[in-house]
Coordinates of N, CA and C in Angstrom, one line a residue:
X1 N -58.9 -29.5 87.2 CA -57.6 -29.8 86.6 C -57.9 -29.2 85.5
X2 N -57.4 -27.9 84.9 CA -57.2 -27.5 83.1 C -56.5 -28.9 82.1
X3 N -57.6 -28.4 81.5 CA -57.1 -29.6 80.3 C -55.7 -28.9 79.3
X4 N -55.1 -29.3 79.1 CA -53.8 -28.5 78.4 C -54.4 -29.0 77.1
X5 N -53.8 -27.4 76.0 CA -54.0 -27.9 74.5 C -52.6 -27.1 74.0
X6 N -52.0 -28.1 73.3 CA -50.9 -27.8 72.4 C -51.4 -27.3 70.8
X7 N -51.0 -26.2 70.1 CA -51.4 -25.4 69.2 C -50.1 -25.9 68.4
X8 N -50.2 -27.3 66.8 CA -49.6 -27.3 66.4 C -49.6 -26.3 65.2
X9 N -49.3 -25.0 65.8 CA -49.4 -23.9 64.1 C -48.3 -22.8 65.1
X10 N -47.9 -22.2 63.7 CA -46.7 -20.8 64.0 C -47.8 -19.0 64.2
X11 N -49.3 -20.0 63.5 CA -49.6 -18.9 63.4 C -50.3 -18.0 64.6
X12 N -49.5 -16.2 64.5 CA -49.8 -15.8 65.7 C -51.2 -15.3 65.6
X13 N -52.2 -15.4 64.6 CA -53.9 -14.9 64.7 C -54.8 -16.5 65.6
X14 N -54.3 -17.3 65.4 CA -54.6 -18.4 65.9 C -54.4 -18.9 67.5
X15 N -52.9 -18.2 67.9 CA -52.7 -18.3 69.1 C -54.0 -16.8 70.0
X16 N -53.9 -16.1 69.4 CA -54.5 -14.8 70.1 C -55.7 -14.9 69.6
X17 N -56.0 -16.2 68.7 CA -57.9 -16.0 69.0 C -58.0 -17.1 70.0
X18 N -57.2 -18.3 70.9 CA -57.5 -18.9 71.9 C -56.7 -18.1 73.1
X19 N -56.6 -17.4 72.8 CA -56.1 -16.3 74.4 C -57.2 -15.5 74.3
X20 N -57.9 -15.0 73.6 CA -59.0 -14.3 73.6 C -60.0 -14.9 74.5
X21 N -59.9 -16.3 73.7 CA -61.5 -17.0 74.8 C -60.9 -17.7 75.8
X22 N -59.6 -17.3 76.4 CA -59.6 -17.6 78.0 C -58.6 -18.8 77.9
X23 N -58.0 -19.5 76.8 CA -56.9 -20.7 76.5 C -55.8 -20.2 76.3
X24 N -54.3 -20.8 76.9 CA -52.9 -20.5 77.0 C -52.7 -21.6 76.6
X25 N -52.4 -22.2 75.2 CA -52.0 -22.8 74.7 C -50.7 -23.2 74.6
X26 N -49.9 -24.6 74.7 CA -48.7 -24.8 74.6 C -48.4 -25.0 72.9
X27 N -46.8 -23.8 72.4 CA -47.0 -23.9 70.9 C -46.3 -24.8 70.6
X28 N -46.3 -25.8 69.6 CA -45.4 -26.6 68.9 C -45.2 -26.3 67.3
X29 N -44.0 -26.3 66.6 CA -43.9 -25.7 65.0 C -44.2 -27.0 64.6
X30 N -44.9 -27.6 63.6 CA -45.1 -28.6 63.1 C -44.2 -29.1 61.9
X31 N -43.8 -28.1 60.9 CA -42.9 -28.9 59.9 C -43.2 -28.6 58.9
X32 N -44.4 -28.8 58.5 CA -45.1 -29.3 57.6 C -45.0 -28.6 56.3
X33 N -44.3 -29.3 55.0 CA -44.3 -29.2 54.2 C -45.6 -29.0 53.6
X34 N -46.6 -27.7 53.0 CA -47.5 -28.0 52.7 C -48.2 -28.2 51.4
X35 N -46.9 -27.6 50.3 CA -47.3 -27.9 48.8 C -47.1 -29.4 49.0
X36 N -46.0 -29.9 49.1 CA -45.6 -31.5 48.9 C -46.6 -32.1 49.7
X37 N -47.7 -32.1 50.4 CA -48.6 -32.5 51.1 C -49.7 -32.8 50.4
X38 N -49.9 -31.4 50.1 CA -51.3 -31.4 49.1 C -50.7 -32.0 47.6
X39 N -50.0 -31.8 47.5 CA -48.9 -32.4 45.7 C -49.2 -34.0 46.2
X40 N -49.1 -34.1 47.1 CA -48.5 -36.0 47.0 C -50.2 -36.5 47.2
X41 N -51.7 -35.6 47.7 CA -53.0 -36.5 47.8 C -53.3 -35.8 46.8
X42 N -52.7 -35.2 46.0 CA -53.7 -34.6 44.8 C -52.3 -36.0 43.8
X43 N -52.0 -36.4 44.4 CA -51.7 -37.8 43.3 C -52.1 -38.6 43.0
X44 N -52.7 -39.1 44.9 CA -53.1 -40.2 44.9 C -54.5 -40.1 44.3
X45 N -54.8 -39.7 44.8 CA -56.7 -39.2 44.0 C -57.1 -38.6 42.7
X46 N -55.5 -38.3 42.2 CA -55.5 -38.2 40.9 C -56.5 -37.1 40.6
X47 N -56.3 -36.0 40.9 CA -57.3 -34.9 41.1 C -56.8 -33.5 41.6
X48 N -56.9 -32.3 41.7 CA -56.5 -31.9 42.7 C -57.7 -31.6 43.8
X49 N -57.2 -31.0 44.8 CA -58.0 -31.0 46.1 C -58.6 -30.0 46.2
X50 N -60.0 -29.8 46.7 CA -61.0 -29.3 46.7 C -59.9 -28.0 47.8
X51 N -60.6 -26.7 48.4 CA -60.3 -25.9 49.4 C -60.9 -26.8 50.5
X52 N -62.1 -27.4 50.8 CA -62.3 -27.8 52.1 C -60.7 -29.4 52.6
X53 N -60.7 -30.1 50.9 CA -60.2 -31.5 51.6 C -59.2 -30.8 51.7
X54 N -57.9 -29.1 51.2 CA -56.9 -28.8 51.0 C -56.8 -29.0 52.6
X55 N -57.8 -27.8 53.8 CA -57.7 -27.7 55.0 C -58.0 -28.7 56.0
X56 N -58.6 -29.8 55.2 CA -58.8 -30.8 56.4 C -57.4 -31.6 56.4
X57 N -56.6 -31.6 54.9 CA -55.5 -32.5 55.1 C -54.2 -32.1 56.0
X58 N -54.3 -30.6 55.6 CA -53.3 -29.9 56.6 C -53.7 -29.9 57.6
X59 N -54.6 -29.5 58.2 CA -55.2 -29.5 59.4 C -54.5 -30.8 60.4
X60 N -55.0 -31.6 59.8 CA -54.5 -33.3 60.4 C -52.9 -33.6 60.1
X61 N -52.3 -33.2 59.3 CA -50.8 -33.2 59.2 C -50.0 -32.8 60.4
X62 N -50.5 -31.6 60.3 CA -49.6 -30.8 60.9 C -50.3 -31.3 62.6
X63 N -51.3 -31.9 62.9 CA -51.3 -32.1 64.1 C -50.8 -33.6 64.1
X64 N -50.8 -34.1 63.6 CA -50.3 -35.6 63.7 C -48.5 -35.3 63.2
X65 N -48.1 -34.6 62.7 CA -46.7 -34.3 62.6 C -45.7 -33.7 64.1
X66 N -46.4 -33.5 64.8 CA -46.3 -33.5 66.6 C -46.4 -34.6 67.3
X67 N -47.1 -35.3 66.4 CA -47.2 -37.3 68.1 C -45.8 -37.1 68.4
X68 N -45.7 -37.2 70.0 CA -44.8 -38.1 70.2 C -43.6 -36.7 70.4
X69 N -44.0 -35.6 70.5 CA -42.7 -34.7 70.1 C -43.2 -34.4 72.0
X70 N -41.9 -33.5 72.3 CA -41.9 -33.2 74.2 C -41.7 -31.3 74.0
X71 N -42.0 -31.2 75.0 CA -41.9 -30.0 75.2 C -41.0 -29.4 76.5
X72 N -39.8 -28.9 76.7 CA -39.2 -29.1 77.7 C -38.5 -30.4 77.9
X73 N -38.4 -31.1 77.5 CA -38.0 -32.3 77.5 C -39.2 -33.1 78.2
X74 N -40.5 -32.9 78.4 CA -41.2 -33.9 79.3 C -42.9 -33.9 78.1
X75 N -43.0 -35.4 77.8 CA -44.0 -35.5 76.2 C -45.1 -34.9 77.0
X76 N -45.8 -34.4 75.3 CA -47.0 -33.9 75.5 C -47.8 -34.7 76.2
X77 N -48.9 -34.2 77.4 CA -49.7 -34.9 77.9 C -51.2 -34.1 77.7
X78 N -52.2 -33.9 76.4 CA -53.3 -33.3 76.9 C -54.2 -33.6 75.0
X79 N -54.4 -32.4 74.9 CA -54.8 -32.4 73.2 C -53.9 -31.2 72.2
X80 N -54.2 -32.4 71.3 CA -53.2 -31.2 69.6 C -54.0 -31.0 68.9
X81 N -53.8 -29.7 68.6 CA -54.9 -28.7 67.7 C -54.2 -28.6 66.5
X82 N -54.1 -28.7 65.3 CA -53.8 -28.4 63.8 C -54.9 -27.8 62.9
X83 N -54.7 -26.5 62.5 CA -55.2 -25.8 62.1 C -54.6 -25.5 60.4
X84 N -55.9 -24.8 59.4 CA -55.5 -24.9 58.6 C -56.2 -23.6 57.6
X85 N -55.8 -22.8 56.8 CA -57.1 -21.8 55.7 C -56.6 -22.0 54.8
X86 N -57.5 -21.6 54.0 CA -57.5 -21.5 52.2 C -58.4 -20.6 52.1
X87 N -58.3 -19.8 50.7 CA -59.5 -18.9 50.0 C -59.7 -19.2 49.0
X88 N -61.2 -19.2 48.8 CA -61.6 -19.8 47.4 C -62.4 -18.9 46.5
X89 N -62.2 -18.9 45.6 CA -62.5 -17.3 44.8 C -62.7 -17.6 43.1
X90 N -63.8 -18.0 42.8 CA -63.6 -18.3 41.2 C -63.2 -19.7 41.0
X91 N -63.5 -21.1 42.6 CA -62.9 -22.3 41.7 C -61.5 -22.1 42.4
X92 N -61.0 -20.9 42.6 CA -59.6 -20.9 42.8 C -59.1 -21.4 44.1
X93 N -58.0 -22.6 44.6 CA -58.0 -22.4 46.4 C -56.7 -22.0 46.4
X94 N -56.1 -20.4 47.2 CA -55.4 -19.9 47.5 C -54.7 -19.9 48.7
X95 N -53.5 -20.1 48.8 CA -53.0 -20.4 50.5 C -51.5 -19.5 50.7
X96 N -50.9 -18.9 50.7 CA -50.2 -18.5 51.4 C -49.5 -17.5 49.7
X97 N -49.7 -16.1 49.4 CA -48.9 -16.1 47.8 C -47.3 -15.8 48.3
X98 N -47.0 -15.6 49.6 CA -45.2 -15.5 49.9 C -45.0 -14.4 48.8
X99 N -45.3 -14.1 47.4 CA -44.4 -13.2 46.8 C -45.6 -11.9 46.4
X100 N -45.0 -11.1 46.4 CA -45.8 -9.3 46.2 C -46.3 -9.8 44.7
X101 N -45.8 -10.3 43.9 CA -46.4 -10.2 42.8 C -47.6 -11.3 42.6
X102 N -47.7 -11.9 43.3 CA -48.7 -13.0 43.8 C -49.2 -12.4 44.3
X103 N -49.2 -11.8 45.3 CA -50.4 -11.0 46.5 C -51.2 -9.9 45.4
X104 N -50.6 -9.0 44.7 CA -51.4 -8.1 44.4 C -52.2 -8.4 42.9
X105 N -51.9 -9.9 42.4 CA -52.7 -10.4 41.4 C -54.0 -10.7 42.1
X106 N -54.1 -11.4 43.3 CA -54.7 -12.0 43.9 C -56.1 -11.1 44.5
X107 N -55.4 -9.9 44.9 CA -55.9 -8.8 45.3 C -56.8 -8.1 43.8
X108 N -56.3 -8.6 43.2 CA -56.6 -7.6 41.6 C -58.0 -8.3 41.3
X109 N -57.8 -9.5 41.5 CA -58.6 -10.5 41.4 C -60.2 -11.0 41.9
X110 N -59.5 -10.6 43.3 CA -60.9 -10.1 44.9 C -62.0 -9.0 44.6
X111 N -61.1 -7.4 44.1 CA -61.5 -6.5 43.8 C -62.2 -6.9 42.5
X112 N -61.8 -7.0 41.5 CA -62.7 -7.8 40.4 C -64.0 -8.5 40.7
X113 N -63.9 -9.5 41.6 CA -64.9 -10.3 41.7 C -65.6 -9.9 42.7
X114 N -65.0 -9.7 43.5 CA -66.1 -8.7 45.2 C -66.0 -9.9 45.9
X115 N -66.0 -10.9 46.2 CA -66.7 -11.8 47.3 C -65.6 -13.0 46.9
X116 N -65.6 -13.7 48.0 CA -65.0 -15.3 48.1 C -65.5 -15.5 49.4
X117 N -64.6 -17.3 49.6 CA -64.9 -17.7 50.5 C -63.9 -18.2 51.5
X118 N -63.8 -17.9 52.6 CA -62.8 -18.6 53.4 C -62.8 -19.8 53.8
X119 N -62.2 -20.9 54.2 CA -62.2 -22.3 55.2 C -61.3 -22.6 55.8
X120 N -61.6 -22.9 57.2 CA -60.8 -23.2 57.9 C -60.9 -24.8 58.3
X121 N -59.9 -25.4 58.4 CA -59.5 -26.5 58.9 C -59.2 -27.2 60.2
X122 N -59.7 -27.6 60.8 CA -59.5 -28.1 62.5 C -59.2 -29.5 62.6
X123 N -58.6 -29.9 63.3 CA -57.9 -31.2 63.5 C -57.5 -31.3 64.9
X124 N -58.5 -32.0 65.7 CA -57.9 -32.1 67.0 C -57.9 -33.1 67.5
X125 N -56.3 -33.6 68.0 CA -56.1 -34.6 68.4 C -56.0 -35.5 69.8
X126 N -56.4 -35.9 70.3 CA -56.6 -37.0 72.0 C -54.6 -37.2 72.2
X127 N -53.9 -36.6 73.0 CA -53.0 -37.1 73.0 C -52.7 -37.1 74.8
X128 N -53.8 -37.7 75.7 CA -54.0 -37.5 76.8 C -52.5 -38.6 77.1
X129 N -52.0 -38.5 78.4 CA -50.8 -39.3 78.9 C -49.8 -40.0 77.9
X130 N -49.6 -38.7 77.1 CA -48.3 -39.3 76.3 C -48.2 -40.1 74.8
X131 N -49.4 -40.4 74.6 CA -49.4 -41.3 73.6 C -51.1 -40.6 72.7
X132 N -50.6 -41.2 71.3 CA -51.8 -40.4 70.4 C -53.0 -41.4 70.6
X133 N -54.3 -40.9 70.5 CA -55.4 -41.6 70.9 C -56.3 -41.2 69.6
X134 N -57.8 -41.0 69.4 CA -58.4 -40.8 68.5 C -58.1 -39.2 68.3
X135 N -58.6 -39.1 66.6 CA -58.8 -37.4 66.9 C -60.0 -37.0 65.6
X136 N -60.8 -35.9 65.9 CA -61.7 -35.6 65.0 C -60.9 -33.6 64.5
X137 N -61.8 -34.3 63.0 CA -62.1 -33.0 62.6 C -63.1 -32.7 61.8
X138 N -63.0 -30.8 61.7 CA -64.5 -30.1 61.5 C -63.5 -28.5 60.8
X139 N -64.4 -28.5 59.4 CA -64.4 -27.3 58.6 C -65.0 -26.4 59.3
X140 N -64.8 -24.9 59.0 CA -66.0 -23.9 58.8 C -65.4 -22.8 57.5
X141 N -66.8 -22.8 57.2 CA -66.3 -21.8 56.5 C -67.1 -20.3 56.4
X142 N -66.7 -19.3 55.7 CA -67.4 -17.7 56.1 C -67.2 -17.0 54.6
X143 N -68.2 -16.3 54.2 CA -68.2 -15.8 52.9 C -67.7 -14.5 53.0
X144 N -67.0 -13.5 52.6 CA -66.7 -12.6 52.3 C -66.6 -11.7 51.5
X145 N -67.6 -10.4 51.4 CA -67.4 -9.2 50.5 C -66.6 -8.4 50.5
X146 N -65.7 -7.4 49.5 CA -65.1 -6.8 49.6 C -65.1 -5.8 48.9
X147 N -64.9 -4.3 49.4 CA -65.2 -3.0 49.0 C -65.1 -2.9 47.6
X148 N -66.4 -2.3 47.0 CA -66.1 -2.3 45.5 C -65.4 -0.6 44.8
X149 N -64.8 -0.3 46.0 CA -64.3 1.2 45.0 C -62.6 0.8 45.2
X150 N -62.4 -0.8 45.7 CA -61.2 -0.6 45.8 C -60.1 0.4 44.9
X151 N -58.8 0.5 45.2 CA -58.0 1.5 43.8 C -56.4 0.5 43.6
X152 N -56.2 0.5 42.2 CA -55.2 -0.2 42.6 C -54.1 0.6 43.6
X153 N -54.1 1.9 44.1 CA -53.1 2.2 44.9 C -53.3 1.6 46.4
X154 N -54.6 1.8 47.0 CA -54.9 0.9 47.7 C -54.3 -0.7 47.9
X155 N -54.5 -0.8 46.7 CA -53.5 -2.6 46.8 C -52.1 -2.5 46.7
X156 N -51.5 -1.9 46.2 CA -50.2 -1.7 45.7 C -49.4 -1.2 47.3
X157 N -49.8 0.0 48.1 CA -50.0 -0.2 49.7 C -50.3 -1.1 50.2
X158 N -51.1 -1.8 50.7 CA -51.3 -3.1 51.0 C -50.0 -4.0 50.7
X159 N -49.8 -4.2 49.6 CA -48.9 -5.7 49.2 C -47.5 -5.1 49.8
X160 N -47.4 -3.5 49.6 CA -46.2 -3.6 50.0 C -45.9 -3.3 51.5
X161 N -47.2 -3.3 52.0 CA -47.2 -3.4 53.7 C -46.3 -4.9 54.1
X162 N -46.7 -5.6 53.6 CA -45.7 -7.1 53.6 C -47.1 -7.9 54.1
X163 N -48.3 -7.5 55.1 CA -49.3 -8.2 55.5 C -49.4 -9.3 55.0
X164 N -49.8 -9.5 53.7 CA -50.2 -10.6 53.4 C -49.5 -11.7 52.7
X165 N -48.4 -11.4 52.5 CA -47.9 -12.2 51.6 C -47.8 -13.9 52.7
X166 N -48.0 -14.3 54.0 CA -47.6 -15.3 54.4 C -48.9 -15.5 55.3
X167 N -50.0 -15.0 54.6 CA -51.2 -15.5 55.4 C -52.5 -15.9 53.9
X168 N -53.3 -16.9 54.6 CA -54.1 -17.4 53.3 C -55.1 -16.6 52.2
X169 N -54.7 -16.2 51.5 CA -55.9 -15.4 50.3 C -55.0 -14.1 50.4
X170 N -54.4 -14.3 51.0 CA -53.4 -12.9 51.0 C -54.2 -11.5 51.8
X171 N -54.5 -12.0 53.2 CA -55.9 -10.8 53.7 C -55.7 -11.0 55.2
X172 N -55.8 -10.6 55.8 CA -56.3 -10.7 57.6 C -57.2 -9.5 58.1
X173 N -58.1 -10.6 58.3 CA -59.6 -9.7 58.6 C -59.4 -8.5 59.8
X174 N -58.2 -9.1 61.0 CA -58.0 -8.3 62.0 C -56.5 -7.6 61.9
X175 N -56.1 -7.3 60.5 CA -55.0 -6.6 60.4 C -55.5 -5.5 59.7
X176 N -54.3 -5.3 58.4 CA -54.8 -3.7 57.2 C -55.9 -3.8 56.5
X177 N -56.1 -5.3 56.2 CA -57.2 -5.7 55.1 C -58.5 -5.0 55.8
X178 N -58.7 -5.3 57.2 CA -60.2 -4.6 57.4 C -61.0 -3.9 57.1
X179 N -60.4 -3.0 56.8 CA -61.2 -1.9 55.6 C -61.4 -2.0 54.7
X180 N -61.3 -3.1 54.1 CA -61.1 -3.5 52.3 C -62.7 -4.8 52.7
X181 N -62.9 -4.9 53.7 CA -63.8 -6.4 53.3 C -64.9 -5.5 54.4
X182 N -65.8 -5.5 53.7 CA -67.6 -4.9 54.1 C -68.3 -5.9 54.5
X183 N -68.6 -7.2 54.4 CA -69.5 -7.8 55.2 C -68.7 -9.8 55.5
X184 N -69.0 -9.7 56.4 CA -68.6 -11.4 56.4 C -70.1 -12.3 57.3
X185 N -69.9 -13.1 56.2 CA -71.5 -14.4 56.2 C -70.9 -15.4 57.0
X186 N -70.9 -15.6 58.3 CA -70.6 -17.2 58.9 C -69.9 -16.7 60.3
X187 N -68.6 -17.0 60.8 CA -68.6 -17.3 61.8 C -67.0 -16.6 61.9
X188 N -66.8 -15.2 62.7 CA -65.9 -14.3 62.2 C -64.7 -15.1 62.7
X189 N -64.5 -16.1 63.9 CA -63.2 -16.2 64.2 C -62.7 -17.3 63.1
X190 N -63.4 -17.9 62.1 CA -63.1 -18.4 61.1 C -62.3 -18.1 59.7
X191 N -62.7 -16.7 59.7 CA -61.9 -15.8 58.8 C -60.3 -15.6 59.3
X192 N -60.7 -15.3 60.5 CA -59.1 -15.1 61.3 C -58.1 -16.8 61.0
X193 N -58.7 -17.6 61.2 CA -58.0 -19.0 60.5 C -58.3 -20.4 62.1
X194 N -59.4 -19.9 62.3 CA -59.7 -20.8 63.6 C -61.2 -20.2 64.4
X195 N -62.1 -21.2 63.9 CA -63.4 -21.1 64.5 C -63.5 -21.5 66.3
X196 N -63.9 -20.6 66.9 CA -63.8 -21.1 68.6 C -65.1 -21.9 68.7
X197 N -66.2 -21.4 68.0 CA -67.1 -22.3 68.1 C -67.2 -23.9 67.5
X198 N -66.9 -24.1 66.2 CA -66.1 -25.1 65.9 C -65.4 -26.2 66.7
X199 N -64.0 -25.6 67.8 CA -63.1 -26.1 68.4 C -63.9 -26.3 69.7
X200 N -65.2 -25.6 70.4 CA -66.0 -26.4 71.3 C -66.9 -26.9 71.2
X201 N -67.1 -27.3 70.2 CA -68.0 -28.3 69.4 C -67.0 -30.0 69.5
X202 N -66.2 -30.0 68.7 CA -64.8 -30.7 69.1 C -64.4 -31.5 70.1
X203 N -64.4 -30.8 71.0 CA -64.1 -31.2 72.5 C -65.7 -31.5 73.1
X204 N -66.7 -31.2 73.1 CA -67.2 -31.8 73.7 C -68.1 -32.9 73.1
X205 N -68.1 -32.9 71.8 CA -68.6 -34.3 71.3 C -68.2 -35.6 70.2
X206 N -66.8 -35.1 70.7 CA -66.2 -36.7 70.5 C -65.0 -37.0 71.5
X207 N -64.9 -35.9 73.0 CA -63.8 -36.1 73.5 C -64.5 -36.0 74.9
X208 N -65.8 -35.6 74.8 CA -66.3 -35.0 76.6 C -66.1 -34.2 77.1
X209 N -65.3 -32.7 76.7 CA -64.4 -32.1 77.5 C -65.3 -30.9 77.2
X210 N -65.8 -30.4 78.8 CA -66.5 -28.9 78.5 C -65.5 -27.7 78.2
X211 N -65.5 -27.1 77.7 CA -65.2 -25.5 77.3 C -64.2 -25.0 78.5
X212 N -65.1 -25.0 78.9 CA -64.5 -24.1 80.5 C -63.4 -24.8 81.0
X213 N -63.3 -26.3 80.9 CA -62.2 -27.4 81.2 C -60.9 -26.2 81.0
X214 N -61.0 -25.7 79.6 CA -59.8 -26.0 78.8 C -59.2 -24.6 79.5
X215 N -60.1 -23.6 80.6 CA -59.6 -22.3 80.9 C -58.7 -22.5 82.0
X216 N -57.9 -21.5 82.3 CA -56.4 -21.9 83.4 C -57.7 -21.7 85.1
X217 N -57.2 -22.2 86.2 CA -58.1 -22.1 87.2 C -58.0 -20.6 88.3
X218 N -57.4 -19.9 87.3 CA -57.3 -18.6 88.6 C -58.1 -17.6 87.5
X219 N -58.6 -18.1 86.1 CA -59.4 -17.4 85.3 C -60.6 -16.5 86.3

């Protein structure tokens, strides 16, 4: 029997990654106010969160936000995956820019510095039997190098496409920005927003579930 995975995310990129890896998750929107969650935790700690803390916090918040949810009237019965990503450059932790002016400023910084690190957080929650049990978290990071000859015209055209507005760091390696990223050190899927090898390890080490158990029986 196939182990069911629920994806507490609205990210098309994470969905595509899982499907390419042979998994068809059930989608649930977590509805988490990311800025508020980070602000509350920063206030509790008395300092800003670093990039790894940020993605870990939000991945867990998204998974836990759907505890007790139902899909088509039925309680969720399987594992819930929450994920989040943030880009770190010169010590700055960058999430989604939302506004064209912000995206333009970030790309100007990336073009000037030439490199940064993309962090992806994962929280896997055991929700078998319709009730939450234990959870396990892990992060993955990858260093990216940007083209050293990026022009203002290229940046303006990319921002005008609106692709970078709702993604961490204002770029997508699997989209139009692929032409501007020259090198990746680390797991490529982590740059898209979800490390497939990390997820496999979480299932095996913490829950005793083998990766192929998530594949459909007719695969």
